[in-house]
Amino acid sequence: MEKVTVEGTVGSVEDYISLVGPELVEEVKELARPLKGARIILLNSTAVGGGVAEMFPGFIRLLHSLGIEVTWLVMPGNRQFFAVTKKIHNGLQGADISLTEAERSIYSRQNEITGKELAQYAADLYEIHDPQPAGVYPYLSDRPALWRCHIDSSTANPEFWEFIRERIEPYDRLIFSMQEFARKDLDSRKVVIIHPAIDPFSVKNRQMDQETAKRTIARYGINPNAPLMTQISRFDPWKDPVGVIEAYRLARRRHPDLQLVLLGAMADDDPEGPTILASLRQAVGNDQSVHILADTSPNDREVNAFQTLSRVIVQKSLREGFGLTVTEALWKGQPVVAGNVGGIRAQIRNGQNGFLVDTVEECAERVEYLLDNPDQQRELGRQARETVRQKFLMIRLVRDHLKLYRQLLGKQQLQPVMMTE
């Protein structure tokens, strides 16, 4: 079991006063007061790549500043196990596939190993993230435990939903990013809706000036003075990178100097990534205006530069648990052209701070609109940043979790359901 160390103190509760004002900060401090010294264990399946690993450092730093002990653990697993959990991920998002008995055994055995090891850590509360370690519950002590789902399970393949449902039902609370992701056969008294959030003090989300962004991007052989269309995400079919390429080619008919960047993280728990990456490179062929940049963990400074300098940010997902790359871009004043799915809908108000699209053609049209109307783009961008300031900064996520922790640790009367406002 890997223990991840989170360093640094920037992003403490007091740092948020300048962004959200003193009222929310005082509310968070008051909620945390009876929890000082509490020991929380976070368990997920990777320390790099994907939204969960992205959120944890800022989340942990903020809780540490409030006097709450948080330990981040990463479950062990070989390539065979992660191939099974990727299949479960796809099945929960609606793929027409099946699990073999051998695959079920691989999953159960690794969760048994992880659960028994996890039980050796002293904790007041366990917080288990996503399907990979969902089966550890039977091996934990009698401490409260919650399970957090970060994917869109609204159209889950019934076989896969039943497989996961059996494993998550015993948890004390079940957290989803959107109400429609929480299936009707769950105990509604356990269901909690909490939107993810970003750390505004991270290297990725701090303000970057245009000249610094240009110098950073130029290192990749990209013209920083020509318009740039960018999607940042895992190399995953659900992110529809092929659809992004098609939309780019349509938009380029009217904007021949347009460039496309697909910047992707190769997550440790996603064995499909290299295959998808190879197929994308084949689809692009010799187009010198399309740049596919792949790394296990893209440099946060580089991600910031692309999000800052791009004329258009897209996130053309076909399924999306939330889409933190959307949140990051909105925070930088970028109206995003994104798939009309899942958690993206919670962030984008169509035509007010970005655009929701259902087809390649719609995506291309909205890209062209933003390229043709820079004044309107700036106004949409102003609204985009304000949306994140009000709803999707890390201090709000911590506030929601503190309320939940107080319920589970007996610090206040239990409530059946909590909704993120």
PDB file of N, CA and C in Angstrom, residues 93 152 236-241 315-321 338-342 358:
ATOM      1  N   GLN A  93     -20.407   2.951 -17.009  1.00  0.00           N
ATOM      2  CA  GLN A  93     -20.766   4.065 -17.883  1.00  0.00           C
ATOM      3  C   GLN A  93     -21.595   3.611 -19.081  1.00  0.00           C
ATOM      4  N   ASP A 152     -19.949   8.744 -14.087  1.00  0.00           N
ATOM      5  CA  ASP A 152     -21.356   8.855 -14.472  1.00  0.00           C
ATOM      6  C   ASP A 152     -21.944   7.452 -14.568  1.00  0.00           C
ATOM      7  N   ASP A 236      -9.052   8.455 -23.477  1.00  0.00           N
ATOM      8  CA  ASP A 236     -10.143   7.555 -23.111  1.00  0.00           C
ATOM      9  C   ASP A 236     -11.256   7.754 -24.133  1.00  0.00           C
ATOM     10  N   PRO A 237     -11.853   6.672 -24.659  1.00  0.00           N
ATOM     11  CA  PRO A 237     -12.927   6.839 -25.653  1.00  0.00           C
ATOM     12  C   PRO A 237     -14.086   7.691 -25.153  1.00  0.00           C
ATOM     13  N   TRP A 238     -14.354   7.667 -23.827  1.00  0.00           N
ATOM     14  CA  TRP A 238     -15.469   8.450 -23.288  1.00  0.00           C
ATOM     15  C   TRP A 238     -15.202   9.950 -23.370  1.00  0.00           C
ATOM     16  N   LYS A 239     -13.941  10.343 -23.567  1.00  0.00           N
ATOM     17  CA  LYS A 239     -13.606  11.764 -23.739  1.00  0.00           C
ATOM     18  C   LYS A 239     -13.729  12.188 -25.202  1.00  0.00           C
ATOM     19  N   ASP A 240     -13.998  11.247 -26.075  1.00  0.00           N
ATOM     20  CA  ASP A 240     -14.226  11.462 -27.510  1.00  0.00           C
ATOM     21  C   ASP A 240     -13.129  12.286 -28.183  1.00  0.00           C
ATOM     22  N   PRO A 241     -11.872  11.900 -28.045  1.00  0.00           N
ATOM     23  CA  PRO A 241     -10.818  12.653 -28.727  1.00  0.00           C
ATOM     24  C   PRO A 241     -10.943  12.613 -30.249  1.00  0.00           C
ATOM     25  N   GLN A 315     -14.091  20.154 -24.166  1.00  0.00           N
ATOM     26  CA  GLN A 315     -14.134  18.911 -23.392  1.00  0.00           C
ATOM     27  C   GLN A 315     -15.329  18.117 -23.902  1.00  0.00           C
ATOM     28  N   LYS A 316     -15.117  17.465 -25.045  1.00  0.00           N
ATOM     29  CA  LYS A 316     -16.231  16.841 -25.755  1.00  0.00           C
ATOM     30  C   LYS A 316     -16.522  15.428 -25.246  1.00  0.00           C
ATOM     31  N   SER A 317     -16.774  15.320 -23.964  1.00  0.00           N
ATOM     32  CA  SER A 317     -17.001  14.012 -23.353  1.00  0.00           C
ATOM     33  C   SER A 317     -18.348  13.422 -23.765  1.00  0.00           C
ATOM     34  N   LEU A 318     -18.379  12.093 -23.831  1.00  0.00           N
ATOM     35  CA  LEU A 318     -19.621  11.355 -24.072  1.00  0.00           C
ATOM     36  C   LEU A 318     -20.248  10.906 -22.756  1.00  0.00           C
ATOM     37  N   ARG A 319     -19.426  10.724 -21.742  1.00  0.00           N
ATOM     38  CA  ARG A 319     -19.833  10.502 -20.354  1.00  0.00           C
ATOM     39  C   ARG A 319     -18.850  11.307 -19.509  1.00  0.00           C
ATOM     40  N   GLU A 320     -19.325  11.855 -18.412  1.00  0.00           N
ATOM     41  CA  GLU A 320     -18.408  12.631 -17.574  1.00  0.00           C
ATOM     42  C   GLU A 320     -18.932  12.703 -16.155  1.00  0.00           C
ATOM     43  N   GLY A 321     -18.142  12.172 -15.209  1.00  0.00           N
ATOM     44  CA  GLY A 321     -18.545  12.251 -13.820  1.00  0.00           C
ATOM     45  C   GLY A 321     -18.668  13.684 -13.346  1.00  0.00           C
ATOM     46  N   ALA A 338     -18.260  22.073 -24.439  1.00  0.00           N
ATOM     47  CA  ALA A 338     -18.179  20.762 -23.792  1.00  0.00           C
ATOM     48  C   ALA A 338     -19.394  19.905 -24.096  1.00  0.00           C
ATOM     49  N   GLY A 339     -19.207  18.597 -23.946  1.00  0.00           N
ATOM     50  CA  GLY A 339     -20.291  17.651 -24.147  1.00  0.00           C
ATOM     51  C   GLY A 339     -21.434  17.888 -23.173  1.00  0.00           C
ATOM     52  N   ASN A 340     -22.648  17.754 -23.682  1.00  0.00           N
ATOM     53  CA  ASN A 340     -23.853  17.998 -22.884  1.00  0.00           C
ATOM     54  C   ASN A 340     -24.175  16.752 -22.059  1.00  0.00           C
ATOM     55  N   VAL A 341     -23.293  16.451 -21.108  1.00  0.00           N
ATOM     56  CA  VAL A 341     -23.410  15.200 -20.358  1.00  0.00           C
ATOM     57  C   VAL A 341     -22.986  15.399 -18.905  1.00  0.00           C
ATOM     58  N   GLY A 342     -23.505  14.530 -18.052  1.00  0.00           N
ATOM     59  CA  GLY A 342     -23.018  14.346 -16.697  1.00  0.00           C
ATOM     60  C   GLY A 342     -22.768  15.607 -15.909  1.00  0.00           C
ATOM     61  N   ASP A 358     -23.913  18.496 -28.476  1.00  0.00           N
ATOM     62  CA  ASP A 358     -24.273  17.083 -28.596  1.00  0.00           C
ATOM     63  C   ASP A 358     -23.633  16.399 -29.793  1.00  0.00           C
TER      64      ASP A 358
END
